[in-house]
Coordinates of C-alpha atoms and ligand atoms in Angstrom, one line a residue:
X7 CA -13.1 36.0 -3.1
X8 CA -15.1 32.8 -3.4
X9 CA -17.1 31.5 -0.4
X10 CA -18.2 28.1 -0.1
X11 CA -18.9 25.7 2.8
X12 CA -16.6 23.1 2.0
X13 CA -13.3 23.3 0.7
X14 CA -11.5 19.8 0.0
X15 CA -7.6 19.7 -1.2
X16 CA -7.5 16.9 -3.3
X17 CA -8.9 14.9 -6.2
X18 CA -8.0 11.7 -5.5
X19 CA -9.7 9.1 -3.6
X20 CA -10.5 10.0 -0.5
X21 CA -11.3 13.9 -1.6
X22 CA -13.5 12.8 -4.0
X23 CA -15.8 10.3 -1.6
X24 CA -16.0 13.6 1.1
X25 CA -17.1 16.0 -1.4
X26 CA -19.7 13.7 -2.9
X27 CA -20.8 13.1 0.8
X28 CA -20.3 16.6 1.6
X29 CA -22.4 17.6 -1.7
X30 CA -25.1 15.1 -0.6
X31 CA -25.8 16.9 2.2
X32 CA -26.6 19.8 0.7
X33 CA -23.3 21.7 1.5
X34 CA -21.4 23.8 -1.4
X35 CA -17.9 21.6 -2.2
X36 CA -15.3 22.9 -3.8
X37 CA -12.4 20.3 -4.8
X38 CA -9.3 22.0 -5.2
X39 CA -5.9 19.9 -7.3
X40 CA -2.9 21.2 -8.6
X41 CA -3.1 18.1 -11.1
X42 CA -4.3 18.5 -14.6
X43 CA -6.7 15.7 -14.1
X44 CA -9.2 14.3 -11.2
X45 CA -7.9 10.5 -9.5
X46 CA -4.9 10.0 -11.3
X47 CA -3.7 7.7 -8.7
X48 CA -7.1 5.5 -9.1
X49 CA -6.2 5.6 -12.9
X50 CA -2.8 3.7 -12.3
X51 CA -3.6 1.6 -9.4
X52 CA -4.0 -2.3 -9.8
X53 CA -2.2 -2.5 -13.1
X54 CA -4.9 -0.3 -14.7
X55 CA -7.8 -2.7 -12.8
X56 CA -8.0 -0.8 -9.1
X57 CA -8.0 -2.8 -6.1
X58 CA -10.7 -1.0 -5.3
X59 CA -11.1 -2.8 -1.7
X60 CA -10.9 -6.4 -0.3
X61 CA -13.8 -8.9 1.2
X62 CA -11.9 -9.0 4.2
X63 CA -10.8 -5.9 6.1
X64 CA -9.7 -6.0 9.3
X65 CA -7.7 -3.6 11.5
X66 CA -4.5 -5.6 12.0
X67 CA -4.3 -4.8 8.1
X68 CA -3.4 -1.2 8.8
X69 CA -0.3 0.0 10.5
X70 CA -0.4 3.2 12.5
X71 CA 0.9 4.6 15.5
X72 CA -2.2 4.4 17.2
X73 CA -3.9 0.8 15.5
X74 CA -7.3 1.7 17.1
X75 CA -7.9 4.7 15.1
X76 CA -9.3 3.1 11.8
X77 CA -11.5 0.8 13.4
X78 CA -14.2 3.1 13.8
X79 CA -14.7 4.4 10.2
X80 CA -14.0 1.1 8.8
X81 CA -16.9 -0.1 11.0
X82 CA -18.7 2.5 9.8
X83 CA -18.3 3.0 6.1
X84 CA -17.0 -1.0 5.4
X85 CA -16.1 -2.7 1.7
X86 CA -19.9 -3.7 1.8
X87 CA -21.0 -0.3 1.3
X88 CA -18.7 0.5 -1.5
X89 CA -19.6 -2.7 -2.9
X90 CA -23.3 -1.4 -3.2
X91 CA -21.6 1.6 -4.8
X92 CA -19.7 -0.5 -7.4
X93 CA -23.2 -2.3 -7.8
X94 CA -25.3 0.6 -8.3
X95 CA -23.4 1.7 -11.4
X96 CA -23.6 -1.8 -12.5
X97 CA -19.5 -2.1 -12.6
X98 CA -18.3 -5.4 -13.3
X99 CA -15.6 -6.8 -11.3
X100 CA -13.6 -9.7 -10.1
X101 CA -12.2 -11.6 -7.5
X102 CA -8.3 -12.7 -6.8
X103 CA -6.3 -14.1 -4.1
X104 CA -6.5 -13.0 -1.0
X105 CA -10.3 -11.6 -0.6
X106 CA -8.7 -8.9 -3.1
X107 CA -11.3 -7.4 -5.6
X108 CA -10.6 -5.7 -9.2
X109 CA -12.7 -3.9 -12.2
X110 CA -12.6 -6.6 -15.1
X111 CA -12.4 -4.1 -17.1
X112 CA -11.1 -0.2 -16.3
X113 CA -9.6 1.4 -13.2
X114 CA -11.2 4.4 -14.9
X115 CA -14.8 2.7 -13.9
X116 CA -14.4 3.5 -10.6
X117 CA -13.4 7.2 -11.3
X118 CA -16.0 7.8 -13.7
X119 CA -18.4 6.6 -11.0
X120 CA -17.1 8.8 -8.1
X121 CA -17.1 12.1 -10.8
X122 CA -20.5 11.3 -11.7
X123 CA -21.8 11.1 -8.0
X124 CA -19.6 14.2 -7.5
X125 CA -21.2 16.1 -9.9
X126 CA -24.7 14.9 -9.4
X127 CA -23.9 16.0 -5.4
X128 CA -23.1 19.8 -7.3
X129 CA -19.7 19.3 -6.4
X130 CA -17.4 22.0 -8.3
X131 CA -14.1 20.6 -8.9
X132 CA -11.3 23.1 -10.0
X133 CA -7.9 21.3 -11.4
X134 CA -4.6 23.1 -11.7
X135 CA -4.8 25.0 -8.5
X136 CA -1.9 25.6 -7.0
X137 CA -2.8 27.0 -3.2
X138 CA 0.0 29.6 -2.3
X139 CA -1.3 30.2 0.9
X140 CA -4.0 29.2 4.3
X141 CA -4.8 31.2 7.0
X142 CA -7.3 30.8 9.5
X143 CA -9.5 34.1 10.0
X144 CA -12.6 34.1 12.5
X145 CA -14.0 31.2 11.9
X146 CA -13.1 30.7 8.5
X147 CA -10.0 29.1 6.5
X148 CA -8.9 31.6 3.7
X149 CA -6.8 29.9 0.7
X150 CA -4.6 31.9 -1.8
X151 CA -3.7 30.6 -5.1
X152 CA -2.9 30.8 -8.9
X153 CA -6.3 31.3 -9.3
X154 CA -7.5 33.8 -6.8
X155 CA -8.5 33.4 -3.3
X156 CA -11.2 31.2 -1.9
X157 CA -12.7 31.2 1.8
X158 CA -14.7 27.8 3.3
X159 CA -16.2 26.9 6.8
X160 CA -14.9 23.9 6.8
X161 CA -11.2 22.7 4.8
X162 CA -10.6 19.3 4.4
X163 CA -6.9 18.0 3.7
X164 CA -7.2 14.9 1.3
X165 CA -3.5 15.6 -0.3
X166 CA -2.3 11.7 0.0
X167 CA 1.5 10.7 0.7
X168 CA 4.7 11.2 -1.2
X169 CA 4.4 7.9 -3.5
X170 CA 4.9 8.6 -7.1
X171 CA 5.9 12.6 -7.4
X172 CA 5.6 12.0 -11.0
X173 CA 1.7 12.0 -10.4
X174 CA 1.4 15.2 -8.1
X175 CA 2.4 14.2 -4.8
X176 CA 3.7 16.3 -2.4
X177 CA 4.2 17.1 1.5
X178 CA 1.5 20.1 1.2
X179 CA -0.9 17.9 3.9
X180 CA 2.3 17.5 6.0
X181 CA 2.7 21.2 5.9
X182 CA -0.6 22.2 7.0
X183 CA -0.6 20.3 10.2
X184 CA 2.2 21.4 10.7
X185 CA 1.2 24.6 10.4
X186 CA -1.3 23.9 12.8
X187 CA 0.3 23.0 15.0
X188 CA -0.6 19.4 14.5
X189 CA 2.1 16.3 15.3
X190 CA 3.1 14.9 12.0
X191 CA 4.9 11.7 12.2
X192 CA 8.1 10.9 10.2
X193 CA 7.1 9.6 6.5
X194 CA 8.8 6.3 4.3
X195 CA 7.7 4.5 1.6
X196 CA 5.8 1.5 2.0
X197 CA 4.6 -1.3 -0.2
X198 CA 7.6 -0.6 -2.1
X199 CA 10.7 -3.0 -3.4
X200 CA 14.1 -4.1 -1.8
X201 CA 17.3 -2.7 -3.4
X202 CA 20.3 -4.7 -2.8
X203 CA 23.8 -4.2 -1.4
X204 CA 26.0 -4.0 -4.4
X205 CA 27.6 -7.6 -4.2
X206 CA 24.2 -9.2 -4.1
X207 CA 23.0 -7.4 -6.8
X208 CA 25.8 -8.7 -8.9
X209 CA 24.7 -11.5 -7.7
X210 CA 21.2 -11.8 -8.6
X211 CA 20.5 -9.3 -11.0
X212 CA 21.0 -12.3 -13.6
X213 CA 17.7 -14.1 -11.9
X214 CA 15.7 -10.8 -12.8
X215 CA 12.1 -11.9 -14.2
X216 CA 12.1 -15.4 -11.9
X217 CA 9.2 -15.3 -9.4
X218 CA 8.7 -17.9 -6.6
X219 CA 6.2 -18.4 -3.9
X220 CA 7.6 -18.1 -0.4
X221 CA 7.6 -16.6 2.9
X222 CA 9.0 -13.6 4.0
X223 CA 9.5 -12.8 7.7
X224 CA 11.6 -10.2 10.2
X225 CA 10.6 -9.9 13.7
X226 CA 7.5 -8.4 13.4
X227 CA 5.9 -9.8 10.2
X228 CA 5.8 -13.1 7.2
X229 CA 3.5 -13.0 4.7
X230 CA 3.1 -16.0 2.3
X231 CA 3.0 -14.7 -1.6
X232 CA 5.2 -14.5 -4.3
X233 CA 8.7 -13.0 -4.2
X234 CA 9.3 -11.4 -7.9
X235 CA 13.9 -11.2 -8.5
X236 CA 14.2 -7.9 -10.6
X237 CA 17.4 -6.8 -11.9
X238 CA 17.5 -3.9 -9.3
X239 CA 16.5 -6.4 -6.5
X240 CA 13.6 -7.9 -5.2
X241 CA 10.1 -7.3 -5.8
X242 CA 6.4 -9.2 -5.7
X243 CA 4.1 -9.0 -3.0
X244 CA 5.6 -11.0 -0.5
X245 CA 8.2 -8.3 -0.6
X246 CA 5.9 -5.2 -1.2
X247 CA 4.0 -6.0 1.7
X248 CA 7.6 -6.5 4.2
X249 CA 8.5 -3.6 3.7
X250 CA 6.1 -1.7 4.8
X251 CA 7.5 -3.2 8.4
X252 CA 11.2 -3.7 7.2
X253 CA 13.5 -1.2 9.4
X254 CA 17.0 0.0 7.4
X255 CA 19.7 -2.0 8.5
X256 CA 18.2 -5.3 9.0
X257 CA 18.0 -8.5 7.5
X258 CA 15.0 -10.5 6.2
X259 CA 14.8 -14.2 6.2
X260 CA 13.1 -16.0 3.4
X261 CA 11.8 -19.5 3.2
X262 CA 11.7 -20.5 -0.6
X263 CA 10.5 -23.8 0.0
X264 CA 8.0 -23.2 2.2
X265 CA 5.8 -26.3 1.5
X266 CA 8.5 -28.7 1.6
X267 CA 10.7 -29.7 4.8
X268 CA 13.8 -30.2 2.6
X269 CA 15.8 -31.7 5.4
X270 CA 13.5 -35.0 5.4
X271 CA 13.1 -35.1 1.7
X272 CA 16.7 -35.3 1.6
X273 CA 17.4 -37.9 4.2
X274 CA 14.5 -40.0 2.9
X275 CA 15.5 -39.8 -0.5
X276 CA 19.1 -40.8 1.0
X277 CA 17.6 -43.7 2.6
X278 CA 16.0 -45.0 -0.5
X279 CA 19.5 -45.0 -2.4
X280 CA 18.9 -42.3 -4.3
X281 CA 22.1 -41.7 -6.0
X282 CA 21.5 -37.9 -7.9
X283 CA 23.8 -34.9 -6.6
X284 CA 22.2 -32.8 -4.5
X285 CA 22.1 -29.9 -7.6
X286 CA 20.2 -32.7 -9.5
X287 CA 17.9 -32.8 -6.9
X288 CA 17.1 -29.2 -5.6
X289 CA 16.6 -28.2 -9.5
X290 CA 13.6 -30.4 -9.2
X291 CA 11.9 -27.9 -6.1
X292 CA 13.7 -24.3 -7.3
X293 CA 14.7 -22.7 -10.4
X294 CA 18.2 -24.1 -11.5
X295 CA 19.9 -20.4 -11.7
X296 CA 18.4 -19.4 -8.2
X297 CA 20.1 -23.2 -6.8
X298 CA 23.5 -21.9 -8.6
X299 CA 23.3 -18.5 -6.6
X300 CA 22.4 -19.8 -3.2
X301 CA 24.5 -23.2 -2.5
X302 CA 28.1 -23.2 -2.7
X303 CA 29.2 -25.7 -6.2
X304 CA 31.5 -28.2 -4.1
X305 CA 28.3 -28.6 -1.9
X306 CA 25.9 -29.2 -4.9
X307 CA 28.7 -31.6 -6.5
X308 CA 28.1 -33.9 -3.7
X309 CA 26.2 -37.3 -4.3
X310 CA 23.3 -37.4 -2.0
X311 CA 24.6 -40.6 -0.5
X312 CA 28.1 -38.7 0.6
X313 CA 26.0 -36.2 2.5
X314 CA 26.2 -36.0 6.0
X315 CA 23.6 -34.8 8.5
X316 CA 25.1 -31.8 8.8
X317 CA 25.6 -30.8 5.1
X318 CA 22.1 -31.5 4.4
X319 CA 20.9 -29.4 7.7
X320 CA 23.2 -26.4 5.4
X321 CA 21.4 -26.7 2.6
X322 CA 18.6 -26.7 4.2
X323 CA 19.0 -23.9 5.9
X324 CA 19.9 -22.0 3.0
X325 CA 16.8 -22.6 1.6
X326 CA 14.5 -22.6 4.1
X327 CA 16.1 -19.5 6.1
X328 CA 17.8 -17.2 3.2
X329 CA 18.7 -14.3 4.7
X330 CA 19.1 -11.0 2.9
X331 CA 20.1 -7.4 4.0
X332 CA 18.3 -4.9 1.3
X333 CA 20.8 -2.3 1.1
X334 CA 17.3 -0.2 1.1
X335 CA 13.9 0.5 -1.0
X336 CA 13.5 2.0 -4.2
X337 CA 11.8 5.1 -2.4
X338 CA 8.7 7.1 -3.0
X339 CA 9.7 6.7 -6.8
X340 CA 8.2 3.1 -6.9
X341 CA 6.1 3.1 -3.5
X342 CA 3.0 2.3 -3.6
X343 CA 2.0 4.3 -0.2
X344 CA 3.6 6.1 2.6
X345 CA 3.7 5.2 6.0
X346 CA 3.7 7.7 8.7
X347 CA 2.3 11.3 8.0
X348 CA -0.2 13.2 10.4
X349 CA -0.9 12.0 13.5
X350 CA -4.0 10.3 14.8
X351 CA -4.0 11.1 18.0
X352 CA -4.9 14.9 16.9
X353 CA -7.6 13.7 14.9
X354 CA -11.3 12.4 15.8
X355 CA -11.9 8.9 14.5
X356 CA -15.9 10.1 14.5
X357 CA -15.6 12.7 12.2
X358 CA -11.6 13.1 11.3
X359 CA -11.5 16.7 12.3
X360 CA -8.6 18.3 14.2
X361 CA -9.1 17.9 17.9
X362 CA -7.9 21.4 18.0
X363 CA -8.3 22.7 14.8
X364 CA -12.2 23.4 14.8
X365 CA -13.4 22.5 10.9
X366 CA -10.2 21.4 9.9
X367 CA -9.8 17.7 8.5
X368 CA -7.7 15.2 7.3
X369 CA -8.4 12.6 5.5
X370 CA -7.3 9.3 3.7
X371 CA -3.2 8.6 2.9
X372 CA -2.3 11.5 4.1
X373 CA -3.0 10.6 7.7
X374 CA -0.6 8.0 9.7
X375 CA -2.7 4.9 8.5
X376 CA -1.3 2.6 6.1
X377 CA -3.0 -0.5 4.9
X378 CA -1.4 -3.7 3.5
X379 CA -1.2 -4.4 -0.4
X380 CA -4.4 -5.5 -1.6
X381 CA -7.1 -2.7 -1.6
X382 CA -6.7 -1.7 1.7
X383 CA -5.5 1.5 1.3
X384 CA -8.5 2.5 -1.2
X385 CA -11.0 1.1 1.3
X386 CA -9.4 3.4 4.0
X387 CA -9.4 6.7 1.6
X388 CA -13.4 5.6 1.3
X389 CA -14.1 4.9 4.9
X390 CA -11.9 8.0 6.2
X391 CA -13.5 10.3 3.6
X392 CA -17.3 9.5 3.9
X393 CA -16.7 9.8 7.8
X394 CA -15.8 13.0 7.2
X395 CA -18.0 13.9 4.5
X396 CA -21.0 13.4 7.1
X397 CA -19.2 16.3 9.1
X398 CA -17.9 19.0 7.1
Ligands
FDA23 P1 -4.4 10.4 -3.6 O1 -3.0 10.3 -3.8 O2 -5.3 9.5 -4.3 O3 -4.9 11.9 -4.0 C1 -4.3 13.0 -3.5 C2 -4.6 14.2 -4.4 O4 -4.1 15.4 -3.9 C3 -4.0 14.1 -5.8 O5 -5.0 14.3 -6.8 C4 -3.0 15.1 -5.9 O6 -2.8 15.7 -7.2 C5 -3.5 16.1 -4.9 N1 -2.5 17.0 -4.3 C6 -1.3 16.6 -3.8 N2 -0.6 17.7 -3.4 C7 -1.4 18.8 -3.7 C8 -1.2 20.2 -3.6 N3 -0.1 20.7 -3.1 N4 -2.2 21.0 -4.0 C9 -3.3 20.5 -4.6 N5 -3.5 19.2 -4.7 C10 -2.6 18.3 -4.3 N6 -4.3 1.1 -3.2 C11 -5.3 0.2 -3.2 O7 -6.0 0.0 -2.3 N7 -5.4 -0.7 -4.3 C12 -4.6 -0.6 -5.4 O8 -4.8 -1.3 -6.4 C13 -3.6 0.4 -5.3 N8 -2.7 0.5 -6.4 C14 -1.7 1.5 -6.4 C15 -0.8 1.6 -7.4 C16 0.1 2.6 -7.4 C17 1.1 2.7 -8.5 C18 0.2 3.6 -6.3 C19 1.2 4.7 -6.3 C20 -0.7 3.5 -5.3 C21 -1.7 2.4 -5.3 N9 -2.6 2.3 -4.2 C22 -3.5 1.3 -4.2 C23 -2.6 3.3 -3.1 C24 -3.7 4.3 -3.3 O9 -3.6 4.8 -4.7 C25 -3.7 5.4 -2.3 O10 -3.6 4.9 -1.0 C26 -4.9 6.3 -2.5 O11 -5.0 6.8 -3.7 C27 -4.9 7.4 -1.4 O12 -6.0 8.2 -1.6 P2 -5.9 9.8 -1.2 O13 -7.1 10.4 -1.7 O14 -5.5 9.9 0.2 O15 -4.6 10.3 -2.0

């Protein structure tokens, strides 16, 4: 049997940061993966360029049962200090909308950086692991797998969500609270796109590849980006970033022209004369097929002058409030995170141990915090995981 201090399930984001944390502090880490290959997540995030955090964090950019819980470790460990990270290994980067910051050149920067801190911390890391079994003996947590048994003071849970199977996720975090008794919250994808009901997507399937800034809203959320038609629905951030509060069974409303109040262009342009057709003129502000999908023909047909009040309050309408009901998402297959998972309420925000698991953590995806699109989801692996690194 191998004895270490530390064990940490996980090579990703956040299991990396706590060992090299853990290893800093002199404790003996040993990073367990089933994966052939450290951070395969980092590798794929931000188109190949990692978001690897934002200038701008704030809590109302997570959502979580209990919205207090992050505030403490992103207080703690913020973008700042990664930043110094990025800066110390002299990686270049760049910034894009929204406070959100990239690599210029290679997502695999940032992993290169966090295995070289890993293994100058003596942090062991062990890939294509597959634990079989954990049991908690004395004060120890013994692990079973493919490749012999292992016993640590302290275990660390660092296994992520369900997004993307394809790259080694699985429920194993899920099943070790639970194990432990721990509450796990219900999981669903998030940051993920809309799938439409069948007659819709007969619809709009032909509009697949138009994108167009606007502003999607429900009850509880709008964000203002760029909605992306794809021919199995729709897509873009604007969308990504709903759905992460989108409920099945309800409708979303969307506001393509959202710079424009259509209603008094139209009844100025009426008052000046203008003699177009209304199709003539809304395929000056919106994409000619997207017009053709949304208004009724006879309505378009219509000379501006012959419109009433009331037609040109339904158009628009139309445009300004398009409502949609996503027949649902494309799942974890496409997701870029999952919301839910194990509850914070069982977990210190100090140190992100079990309340009543002594030496047993979780932290980063895996727990029920899930940040918005735009790096918010690395900067909370990084803040969870050093928190706990200074712990274990
Ligand atoms: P992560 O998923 O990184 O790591 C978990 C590790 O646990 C993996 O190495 C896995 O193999 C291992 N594991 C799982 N089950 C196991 C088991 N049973 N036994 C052993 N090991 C096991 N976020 C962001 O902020 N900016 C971005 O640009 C992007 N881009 C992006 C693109 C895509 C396509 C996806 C899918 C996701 C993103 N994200 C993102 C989200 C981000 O990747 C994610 O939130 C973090 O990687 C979470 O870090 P964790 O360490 O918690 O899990």
């Amino acid at each position: 049997m191998t004895k270490t201090d530390v064990i940490i399930i996980g090579a990703g984001a956040s299991g990396l940061m706590c060992a090299i944390e853990a290893g800093k502090r002199g404790r003996k880490v040993l990073v367990l993966d089933h994966a052939n290959k450290a951070g395969k997540k980092i590798l794929m995030s931000g188109g190949g360029r990692c978001n690897f955090t934002n200038y701008s964090i704030e809590p109302d950019n997570f959502i979580s049962h209990n919205p207090h819980f992050c505030i403490s470790a992103l207080n703690r460990y913020t973008q700042w200090d990664f930043l110094a990270l990025i800066d110390r290994y002299q990686i270049p980067f760049h910034e894009r909308e929204h406070g959100q910051l990239f690599c210029n050149d290679s997502a695999k920067d940032i992993l290169n950086m966090l295995l070289t801190e890993c293994h100058n911390a003596g942090v062991v890391i062990q890939l294509n692991t597959d634990i079989t079994d954990i049991e908690r003996i004395g004060d120890s947590f013994i692990l079973a797998s493919n490749q012999g048994r292992y016993s640590c003071a302290s275990l660390v849970v660092a296994t992520g969500g369900l997004s993307i199977p394809k790259m080694g996720a699985t429920a194993f975090g899920y099943k070790i609270a639970e194990q432990f008794g721990i509450k796990v919250w219900p999981t669903r994808a998030g940051l993920v796109p809309f799938t439409l009901q069948p007659d819709d997507k007969d619809t709009f399937s032909a509009l697949s590849g138009i994108a167009i800034p606007c502003v999607v809203s429900n009850a509880r959320q709008r964000f203002r980006e760029n909605m992306l038609f794809t021919h199995r629905g729709l897509s873009g951030p604007a969308i990504l970033q709903l759905s992460s509060y989108w409920q099945s069974g309800e409708a979303v409303t969307i506001d393509l022209l959202p710079d424009t109040d259509l209603a008094q262009v139209l009844k100025t342009k009426r008052q000046q004369k203008v003699k177009n057709t209304l199709k003539t003129i809304l395929d000056s502000y919106l994409p000619k097929r997207l017009i053709g999908c949304l208004c009724a023909e006879e309505l378009l047909a219509l000379s501006l002058q012959d419109c009433s009040d009331k037609y040109i309050a339904l158009v628009a309408a139309q445009l300004h409030q398009w409502m949609i009901k996503p027949n649902g998402t494309e799942g974890y297959r496409t997701a870029e995170v999952t919301l839910g998972g194990v509850d914070c309420d069982a977990i210190s925000s100090k140190t992100m141990a079990s309340k009543a698991v002594p030496n047993l953590y979780f932290v980063g995806e895996v727990l029920d915090v899930t940040g918005w699109l735009g790096g918010y989801n690395f900067q909370w692996a990084w803040s969870s995981a050093w928190c706990a690194g200074q712990y274990v």
